[in-house]
XYZ file of C-alpha atoms in Angstrom:
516
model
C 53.165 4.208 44.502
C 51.567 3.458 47.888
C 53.053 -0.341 49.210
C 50.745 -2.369 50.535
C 52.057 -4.548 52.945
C 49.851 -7.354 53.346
C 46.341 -8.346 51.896
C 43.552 -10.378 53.498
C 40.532 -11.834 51.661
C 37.506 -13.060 54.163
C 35.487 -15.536 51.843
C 32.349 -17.036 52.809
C 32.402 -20.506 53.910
C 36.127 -20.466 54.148
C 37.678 -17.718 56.687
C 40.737 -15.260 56.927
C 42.963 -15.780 53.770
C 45.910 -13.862 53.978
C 49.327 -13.378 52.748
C 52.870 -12.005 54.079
C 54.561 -8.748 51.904
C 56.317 -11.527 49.730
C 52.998 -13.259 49.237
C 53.247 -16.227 50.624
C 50.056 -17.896 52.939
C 50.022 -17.250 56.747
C 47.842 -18.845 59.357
C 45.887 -16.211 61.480
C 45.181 -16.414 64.920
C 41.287 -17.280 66.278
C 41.486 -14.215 68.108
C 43.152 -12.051 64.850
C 40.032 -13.892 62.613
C 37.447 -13.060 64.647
C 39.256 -8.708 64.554
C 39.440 -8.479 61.139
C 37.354 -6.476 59.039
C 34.746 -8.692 57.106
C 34.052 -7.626 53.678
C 32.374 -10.021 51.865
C 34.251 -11.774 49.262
C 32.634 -15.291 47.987
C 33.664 -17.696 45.508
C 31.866 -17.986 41.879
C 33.529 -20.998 40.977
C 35.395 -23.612 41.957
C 38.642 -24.046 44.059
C 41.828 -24.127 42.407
C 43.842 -25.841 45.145
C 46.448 -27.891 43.647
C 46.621 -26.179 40.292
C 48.748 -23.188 41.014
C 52.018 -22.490 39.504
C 55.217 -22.664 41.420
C 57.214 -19.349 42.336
C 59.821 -19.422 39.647
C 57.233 -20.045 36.741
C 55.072 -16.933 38.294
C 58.503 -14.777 38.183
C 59.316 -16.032 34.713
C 55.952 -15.205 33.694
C 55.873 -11.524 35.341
C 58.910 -10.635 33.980
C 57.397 -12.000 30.412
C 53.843 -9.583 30.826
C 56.162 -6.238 32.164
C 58.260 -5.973 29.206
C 56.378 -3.803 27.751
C 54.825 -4.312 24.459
C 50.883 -4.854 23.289
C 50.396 -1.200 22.053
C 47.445 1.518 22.259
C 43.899 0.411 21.937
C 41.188 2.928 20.665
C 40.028 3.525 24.588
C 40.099 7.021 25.986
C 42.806 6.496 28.729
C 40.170 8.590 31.175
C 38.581 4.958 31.268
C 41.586 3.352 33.032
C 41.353 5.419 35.744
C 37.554 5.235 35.888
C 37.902 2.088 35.971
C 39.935 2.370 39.120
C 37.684 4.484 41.025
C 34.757 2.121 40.318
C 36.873 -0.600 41.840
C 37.408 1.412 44.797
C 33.717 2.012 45.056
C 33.008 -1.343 44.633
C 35.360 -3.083 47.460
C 35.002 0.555 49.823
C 34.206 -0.289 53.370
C 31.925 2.154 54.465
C 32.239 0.857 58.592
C 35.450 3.241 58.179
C 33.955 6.084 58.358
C 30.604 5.374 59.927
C 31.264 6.634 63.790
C 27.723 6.439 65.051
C 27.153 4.481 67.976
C 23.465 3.516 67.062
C 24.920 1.440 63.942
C 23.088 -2.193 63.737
C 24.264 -5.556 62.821
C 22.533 -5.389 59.256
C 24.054 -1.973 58.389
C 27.597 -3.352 59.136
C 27.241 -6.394 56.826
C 25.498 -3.905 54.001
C 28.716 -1.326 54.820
C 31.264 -3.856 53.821
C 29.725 -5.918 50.978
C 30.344 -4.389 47.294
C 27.451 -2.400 45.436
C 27.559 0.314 42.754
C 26.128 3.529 44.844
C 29.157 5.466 45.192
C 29.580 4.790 48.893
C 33.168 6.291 48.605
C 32.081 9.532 47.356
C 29.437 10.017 49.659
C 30.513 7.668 53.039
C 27.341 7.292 55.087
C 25.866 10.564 54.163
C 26.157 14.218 55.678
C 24.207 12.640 58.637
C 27.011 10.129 59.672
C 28.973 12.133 62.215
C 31.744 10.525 60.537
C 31.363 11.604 57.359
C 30.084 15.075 58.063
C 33.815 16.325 57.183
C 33.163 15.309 53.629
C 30.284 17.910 53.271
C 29.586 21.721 53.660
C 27.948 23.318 56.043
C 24.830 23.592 54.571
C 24.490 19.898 54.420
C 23.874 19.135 50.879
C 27.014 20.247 48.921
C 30.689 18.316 49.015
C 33.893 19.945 49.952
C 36.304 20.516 47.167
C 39.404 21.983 47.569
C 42.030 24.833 45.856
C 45.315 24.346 44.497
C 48.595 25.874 45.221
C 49.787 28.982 43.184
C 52.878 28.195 41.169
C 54.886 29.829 38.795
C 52.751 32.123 37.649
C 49.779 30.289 38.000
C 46.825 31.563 40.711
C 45.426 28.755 42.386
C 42.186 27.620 41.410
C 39.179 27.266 43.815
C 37.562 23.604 42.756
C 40.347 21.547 41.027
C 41.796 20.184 44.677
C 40.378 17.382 46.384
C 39.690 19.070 49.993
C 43.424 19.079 52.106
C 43.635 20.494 55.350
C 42.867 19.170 58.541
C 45.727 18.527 61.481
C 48.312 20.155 62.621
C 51.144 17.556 60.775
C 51.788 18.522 57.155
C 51.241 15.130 56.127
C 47.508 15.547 57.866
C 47.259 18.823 56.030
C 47.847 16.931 52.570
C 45.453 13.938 53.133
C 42.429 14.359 51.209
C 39.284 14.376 53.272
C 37.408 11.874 50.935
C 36.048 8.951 52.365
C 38.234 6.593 50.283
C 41.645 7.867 51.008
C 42.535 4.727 47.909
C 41.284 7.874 45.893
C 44.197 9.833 46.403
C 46.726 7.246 45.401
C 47.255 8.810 41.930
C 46.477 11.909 40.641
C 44.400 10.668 37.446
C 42.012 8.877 39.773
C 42.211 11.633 42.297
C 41.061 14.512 39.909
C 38.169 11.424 38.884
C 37.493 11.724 42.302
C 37.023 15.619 42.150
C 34.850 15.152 38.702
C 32.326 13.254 40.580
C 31.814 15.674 43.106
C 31.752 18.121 40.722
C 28.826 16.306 39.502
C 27.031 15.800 42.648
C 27.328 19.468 43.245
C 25.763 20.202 40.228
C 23.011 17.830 40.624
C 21.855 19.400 43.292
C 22.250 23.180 41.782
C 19.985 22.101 39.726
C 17.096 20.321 40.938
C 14.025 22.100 40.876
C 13.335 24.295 43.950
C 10.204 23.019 44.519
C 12.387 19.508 46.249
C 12.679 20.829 50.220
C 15.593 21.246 51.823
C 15.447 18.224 53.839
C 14.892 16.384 50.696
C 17.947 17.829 48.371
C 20.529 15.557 48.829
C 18.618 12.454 48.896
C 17.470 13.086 45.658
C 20.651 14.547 44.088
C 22.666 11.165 45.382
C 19.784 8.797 43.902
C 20.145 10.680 40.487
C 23.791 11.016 40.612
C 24.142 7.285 41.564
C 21.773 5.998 38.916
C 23.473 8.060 36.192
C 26.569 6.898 36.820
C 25.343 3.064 36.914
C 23.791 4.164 33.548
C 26.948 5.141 32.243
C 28.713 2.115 33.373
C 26.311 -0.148 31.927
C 25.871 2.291 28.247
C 29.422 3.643 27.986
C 31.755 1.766 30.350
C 31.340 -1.616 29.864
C 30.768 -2.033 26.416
C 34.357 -0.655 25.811
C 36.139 -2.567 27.961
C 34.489 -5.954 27.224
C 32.405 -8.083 24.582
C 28.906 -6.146 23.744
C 27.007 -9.003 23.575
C 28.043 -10.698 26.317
C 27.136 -7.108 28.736
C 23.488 -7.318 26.960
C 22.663 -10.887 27.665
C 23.287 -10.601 31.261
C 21.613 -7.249 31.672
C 18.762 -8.476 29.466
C 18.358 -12.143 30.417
C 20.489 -12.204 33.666
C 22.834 -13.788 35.853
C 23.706 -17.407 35.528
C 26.726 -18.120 37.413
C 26.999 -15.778 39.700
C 24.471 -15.963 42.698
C 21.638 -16.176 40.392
C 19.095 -17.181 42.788
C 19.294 -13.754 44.992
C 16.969 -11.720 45.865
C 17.355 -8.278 44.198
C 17.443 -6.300 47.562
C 19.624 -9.393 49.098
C 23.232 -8.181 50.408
C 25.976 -9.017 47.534
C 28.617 -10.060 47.937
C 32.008 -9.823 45.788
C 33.656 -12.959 43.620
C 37.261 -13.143 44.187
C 37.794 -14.060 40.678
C 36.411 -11.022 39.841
C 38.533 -9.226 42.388
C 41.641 -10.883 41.741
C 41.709 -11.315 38.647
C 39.230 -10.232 35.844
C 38.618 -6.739 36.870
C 42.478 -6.168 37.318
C 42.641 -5.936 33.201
C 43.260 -2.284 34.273
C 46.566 -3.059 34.786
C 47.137 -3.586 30.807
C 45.612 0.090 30.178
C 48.206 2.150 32.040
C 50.189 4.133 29.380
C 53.887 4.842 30.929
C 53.556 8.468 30.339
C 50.847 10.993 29.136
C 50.039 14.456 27.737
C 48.614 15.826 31.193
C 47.936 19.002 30.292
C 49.330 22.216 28.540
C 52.564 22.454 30.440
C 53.083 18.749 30.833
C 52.887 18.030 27.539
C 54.654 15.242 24.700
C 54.829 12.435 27.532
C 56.195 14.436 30.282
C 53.091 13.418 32.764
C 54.657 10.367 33.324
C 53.356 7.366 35.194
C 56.018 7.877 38.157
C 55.030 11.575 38.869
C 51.235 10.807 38.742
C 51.777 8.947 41.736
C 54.433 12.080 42.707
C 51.508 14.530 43.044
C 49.146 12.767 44.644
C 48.749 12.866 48.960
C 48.281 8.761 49.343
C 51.866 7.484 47.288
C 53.469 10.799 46.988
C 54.348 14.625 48.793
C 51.963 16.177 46.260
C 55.330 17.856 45.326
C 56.375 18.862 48.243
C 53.420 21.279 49.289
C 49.937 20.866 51.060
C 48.014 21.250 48.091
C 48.129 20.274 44.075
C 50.046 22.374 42.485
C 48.138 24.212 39.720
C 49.951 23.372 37.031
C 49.145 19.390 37.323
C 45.129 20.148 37.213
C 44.023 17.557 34.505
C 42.976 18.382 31.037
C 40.238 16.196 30.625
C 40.048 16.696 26.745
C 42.956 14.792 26.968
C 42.012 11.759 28.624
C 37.968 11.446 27.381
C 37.044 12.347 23.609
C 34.219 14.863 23.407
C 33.543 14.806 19.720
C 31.785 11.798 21.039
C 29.334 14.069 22.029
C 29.468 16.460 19.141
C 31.549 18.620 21.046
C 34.703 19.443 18.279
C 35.441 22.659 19.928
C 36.545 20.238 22.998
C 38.837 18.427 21.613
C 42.484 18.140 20.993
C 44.800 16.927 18.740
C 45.105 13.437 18.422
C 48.816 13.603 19.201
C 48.546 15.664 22.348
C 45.625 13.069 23.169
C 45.832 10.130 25.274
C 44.370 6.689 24.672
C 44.510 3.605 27.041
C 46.911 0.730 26.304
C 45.241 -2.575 24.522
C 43.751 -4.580 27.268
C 46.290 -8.001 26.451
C 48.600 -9.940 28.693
C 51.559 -7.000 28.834
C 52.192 -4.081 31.196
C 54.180 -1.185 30.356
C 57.900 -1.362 31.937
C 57.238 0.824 35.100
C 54.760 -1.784 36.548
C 58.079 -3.869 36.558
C 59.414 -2.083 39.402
C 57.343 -0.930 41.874
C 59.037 1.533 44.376
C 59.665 0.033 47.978
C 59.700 -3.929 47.108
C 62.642 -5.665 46.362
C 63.448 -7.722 42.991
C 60.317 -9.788 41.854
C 58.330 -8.664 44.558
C 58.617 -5.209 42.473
C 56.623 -6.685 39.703
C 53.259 -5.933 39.331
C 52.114 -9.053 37.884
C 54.071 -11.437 39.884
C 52.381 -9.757 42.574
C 48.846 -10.400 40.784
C 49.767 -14.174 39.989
C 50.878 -14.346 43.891
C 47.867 -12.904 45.197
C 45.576 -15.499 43.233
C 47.775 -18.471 44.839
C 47.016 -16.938 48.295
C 43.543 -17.269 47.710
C 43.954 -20.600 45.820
C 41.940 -18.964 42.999
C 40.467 -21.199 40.184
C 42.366 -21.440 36.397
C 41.125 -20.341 33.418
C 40.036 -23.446 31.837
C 39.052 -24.366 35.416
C 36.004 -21.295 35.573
C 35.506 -21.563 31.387
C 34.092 -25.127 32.377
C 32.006 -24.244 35.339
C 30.447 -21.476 33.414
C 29.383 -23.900 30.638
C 27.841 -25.661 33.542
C 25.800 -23.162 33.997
C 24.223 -22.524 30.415
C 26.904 -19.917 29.752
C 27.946 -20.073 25.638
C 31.984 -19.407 25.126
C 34.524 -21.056 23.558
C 38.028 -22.214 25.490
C 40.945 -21.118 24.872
C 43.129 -23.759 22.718
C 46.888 -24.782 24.488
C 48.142 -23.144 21.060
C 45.991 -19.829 21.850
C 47.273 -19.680 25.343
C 50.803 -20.088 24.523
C 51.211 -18.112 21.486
C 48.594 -14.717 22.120
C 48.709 -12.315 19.406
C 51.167 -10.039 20.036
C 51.221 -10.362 23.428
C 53.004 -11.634 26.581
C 56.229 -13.871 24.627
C 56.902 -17.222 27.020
C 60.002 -17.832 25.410
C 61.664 -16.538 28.631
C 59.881 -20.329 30.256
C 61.609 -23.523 30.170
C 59.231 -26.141 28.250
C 58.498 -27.787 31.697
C 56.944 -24.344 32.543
C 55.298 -23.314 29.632
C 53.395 -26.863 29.319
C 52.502 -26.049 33.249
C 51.274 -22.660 32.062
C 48.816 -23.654 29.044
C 47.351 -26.384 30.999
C 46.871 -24.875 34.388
C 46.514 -21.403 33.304
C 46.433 -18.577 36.406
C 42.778 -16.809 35.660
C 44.187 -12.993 35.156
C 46.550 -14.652 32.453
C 44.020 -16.676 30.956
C 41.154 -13.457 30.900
C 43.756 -11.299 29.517
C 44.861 -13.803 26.279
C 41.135 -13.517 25.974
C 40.917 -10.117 25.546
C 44.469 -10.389 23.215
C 42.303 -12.435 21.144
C 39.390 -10.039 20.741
C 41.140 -6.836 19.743
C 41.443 -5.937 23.133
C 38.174 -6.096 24.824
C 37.061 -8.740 27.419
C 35.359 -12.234 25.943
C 34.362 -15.127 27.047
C 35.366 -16.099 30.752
C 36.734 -12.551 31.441
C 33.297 -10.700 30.121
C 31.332 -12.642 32.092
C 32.612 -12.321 35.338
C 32.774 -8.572 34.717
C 29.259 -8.448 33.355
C 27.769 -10.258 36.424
C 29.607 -9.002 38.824
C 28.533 -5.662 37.735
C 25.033 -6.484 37.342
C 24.518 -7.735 40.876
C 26.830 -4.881 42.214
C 24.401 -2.464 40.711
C 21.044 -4.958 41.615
C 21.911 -4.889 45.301
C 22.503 -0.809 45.182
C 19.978 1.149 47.042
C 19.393 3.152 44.228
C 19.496 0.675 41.162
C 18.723 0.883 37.332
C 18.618 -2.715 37.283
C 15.282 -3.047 39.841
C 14.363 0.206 37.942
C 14.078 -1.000 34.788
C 11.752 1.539 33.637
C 14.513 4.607 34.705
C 15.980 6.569 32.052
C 18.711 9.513 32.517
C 17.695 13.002 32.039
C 21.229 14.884 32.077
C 22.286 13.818 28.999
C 21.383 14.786 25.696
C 18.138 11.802 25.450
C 16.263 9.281 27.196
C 18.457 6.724 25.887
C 22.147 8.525 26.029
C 24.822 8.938 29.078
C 28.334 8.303 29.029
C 31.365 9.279 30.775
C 31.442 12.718 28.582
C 27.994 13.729 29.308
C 28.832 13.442 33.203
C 31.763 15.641 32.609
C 30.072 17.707 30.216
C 27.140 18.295 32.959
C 29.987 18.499 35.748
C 32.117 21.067 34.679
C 29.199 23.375 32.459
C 29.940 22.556 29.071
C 33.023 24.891 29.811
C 36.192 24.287 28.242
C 37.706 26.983 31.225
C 36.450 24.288 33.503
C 37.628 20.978 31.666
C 40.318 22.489 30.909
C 41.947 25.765 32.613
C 45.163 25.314 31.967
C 44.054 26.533 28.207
């Protein structure tokens, strides 16, 4: 797993936060401030100064949430990793890879604010000098890349992310993708691949009456407003309450920069950022069925991150090794879309982890940081005291300010769960700390404990909002084109994750999966 060394947040109104590998605050420099890249994170609610827990109740309470426990929910584990790659799309910064010199002011602050167009697919477009590499020649089409030949197995043109370029063979694995945070594992790398696919499809089939200097533009607006359509349909109504994602699509915003205007730059919440969107944490299963040869739990976690260019060797080659192309079957259900003969047995079939307060054991001990550092959540609880992040009964108040209906967690709810994250591992000083200053990740994720595993309450709407102004503030947006309806799927009304792979990869089982 890729170690990040240090993390800096740049909120509005408030500067450079920033924290040292072990998490603890540091001061920047004027002169470092002034360098540092400025995405723009703001703050929903309010401050939680003086509320955070100390170091040795944030250890006691990691070690507590990576035990292991919880158990499987009913979510396709594709979605986890999904999941990922939209947060990747929605925190890319797209001044990375934009190498023009005739780049203004307003494009920078639009390049590094959050939005739901798929920025880290596409970079600045086939016209951006720098992100020409991510494109053929003719302009129109993305690079995709071939696997290695192994043990019998050819290697197959199209299931790769594109490799290559450099003379280093650590340069020859690096994905040329504009988000190289796509390459970290190889379940969000092949998502990364699937989305291509899709693009390239798009544009095989527009009709060819759409000239050539017009093809692309019109393949990214429908690729980007299916895929917001999918979020919005398939995505998000999985993941958190139902009717919390229709009231905010349907009535709007009311906490989080309600006043905009629709084309107005977003920006991104921390608390979203640091905390409610990182529920994807409790969906990683330990191991899975990849495919046909790594089958019964031998694709485990660890080697996901193995065959992958950004945490791992790929194996030791320059490319993916054929026989680690995904079986998507395995990871997204297509009798969903009445699609039985693409399907698989529901033991050889993966399905996310219940979105609650635990984390399967591996999370516990991150390679390259030393004791609790290691631990995924302490890290997560750490971050949030860096940025001096707001509790959980802290933002359930302030969104009641705002006309928002949900109910607060009871001390007894927060200590207990259901089947959950056990706190007998806390002294009773601690646990009394916990339950009445509760970090916001814990508190979201006890919320979703509570509702059989989906968001509610404080957690849903922060995820609902977030995402509604992330896609409102898109170039290409379903939500200012409220009269837009897909056409790739099977009706007007109907697109979700396996009708974008269905489109993707032809309906072709040899495609989803070639492995057999």
């Amino acid at each position: 797993m890729e170690k990040h060394g240090s993390e800096s947040y740049f909120v509005l109104g408030e500067g450079l936060l920033a924290e040292t590998v072990g998490g603890r605050p540091r001061t920047l420099s004027a002169t470092a401030e002034a360098q540092a890249p400025a995405f723009r994170f703001s703050r929903m609610g309010p401050s939680g100064a003086g509320r955070q827990l100390g170091e040795s109740n944030r250890k006691r309470i990691g070690l507590a949430m990576a035990a292991g426990g919880g158990g499987a929910s009913r979510i396709p584990a594709g979605f986890t990793y999904l999941g990922q790659f939209v947060d990747h799309d929605l925190t890319f910064d797209r001044t990375r890879v934009m190498l023009g010199e005739n780049v203004s002011p307003a494009q920078l602050v639009q390049a590094r604010s959050p939005s739901l167009d798929l920025d880290s697919l596409y970079g600045a477009g086939p016209t951006d000098p720098g992100s020409a590499k991510f494109y053929e020649a003719d302009g129109i089409h993305m690079k995709m890349g071939t696997t290695a030949a192994i043990t019998g197995i050819v290697a197959k043109q199209g299931f790769d992310l594109p490799r290559g370029a450099g003379t280093t063979v650590a340069a020859k694995r690096k994905a040329i993708i504009p988000d190289p945070r796509n390459d970290e594992n190889l379940a969000v790398a092949q998502t990364h691949l699937a989305f291509i696919r899709f693009h390239n499809r798009v544009v095989d089939t527009l009709p060819a009456s759409v000239p050539p200097a017009q093809r692309f533009a019109q393949a990214r607006e429908l690729v980007t407003k299916h895929y917001q359509w999918m979020l919005r349909t398939d995505y998000l109504p999985r993941i958190s309450a139902r009717g919390v994602v229709n009231s905010v699509f349907s009535g709007g915003r009311k906490a989080f920069e309600p006043g905009a205007g629709p084309t107005d730059v977003p920006t991104m919440p921390i608390e979203f950022s640091v905390a409610a969107f990182r529920l994807g944490h409790s969906m990683i299963r330990r191991a899975y069925n990849w495919n046909k040869i790594f089958d019964d739990g031998f694709g485990s976690l660890d080697l996901l991150f193995v065959f992958s260019a950004g945490s791992g060797d790929l194996g030791g080659g320059q490319r993916l090794p054929s026989t680690w192309i995904a079986d998507f079957r395995r990871l997204y259900d297509f009798g969903e879309a009445g699609r039985p003969a693409l399907t698989v047995p529901e033991r050889r079939f993966n399905r996310a982890m219940r979105i609650d307060t635990t984390l399967v054991n591996p999370l516990r001990r991150l390679p390259g940081f030393a004791a609790a550092e290691a631990n995924l959540a302490f890290r997560n609880l750490t971050r949030a005291r860096m940025v001096r992040l707001a509790t959980g009964q802290q933002m359930a108040t302030f969104l009641r300010s705002k006309g928002v209906t949900l109910t607060r967690l009871t001390k007894a709810q927060i200590r207990a769960g259901k089947n959950g994250a056990e706190l007998g591992g806390l002294t009773r000083q601690q646990r009394v700390a916990l339950v009445r200053d509760t970090p916001l990740w814990f508190y979201v994720l006890r919320e979703a404990e509570l509702n059989r595993g989906r968001l509610s309450g404080v957690g849903a709407q922060i995820v609902a909002e977030t995402f509604h102004r992330a896609m409102e503030g898109s170039q290409a947006s379903i939500v200012r084109d409220s009269a837009w309806r897909p056409t790739l799927g099977p009706d007007t009304t109907t697109f979700r994750m396996v009708d974008l792979l269905l489109f993707a990869f032809e309906g072709k089982k040899a495609l989803l999966a070639p492995l057999g």
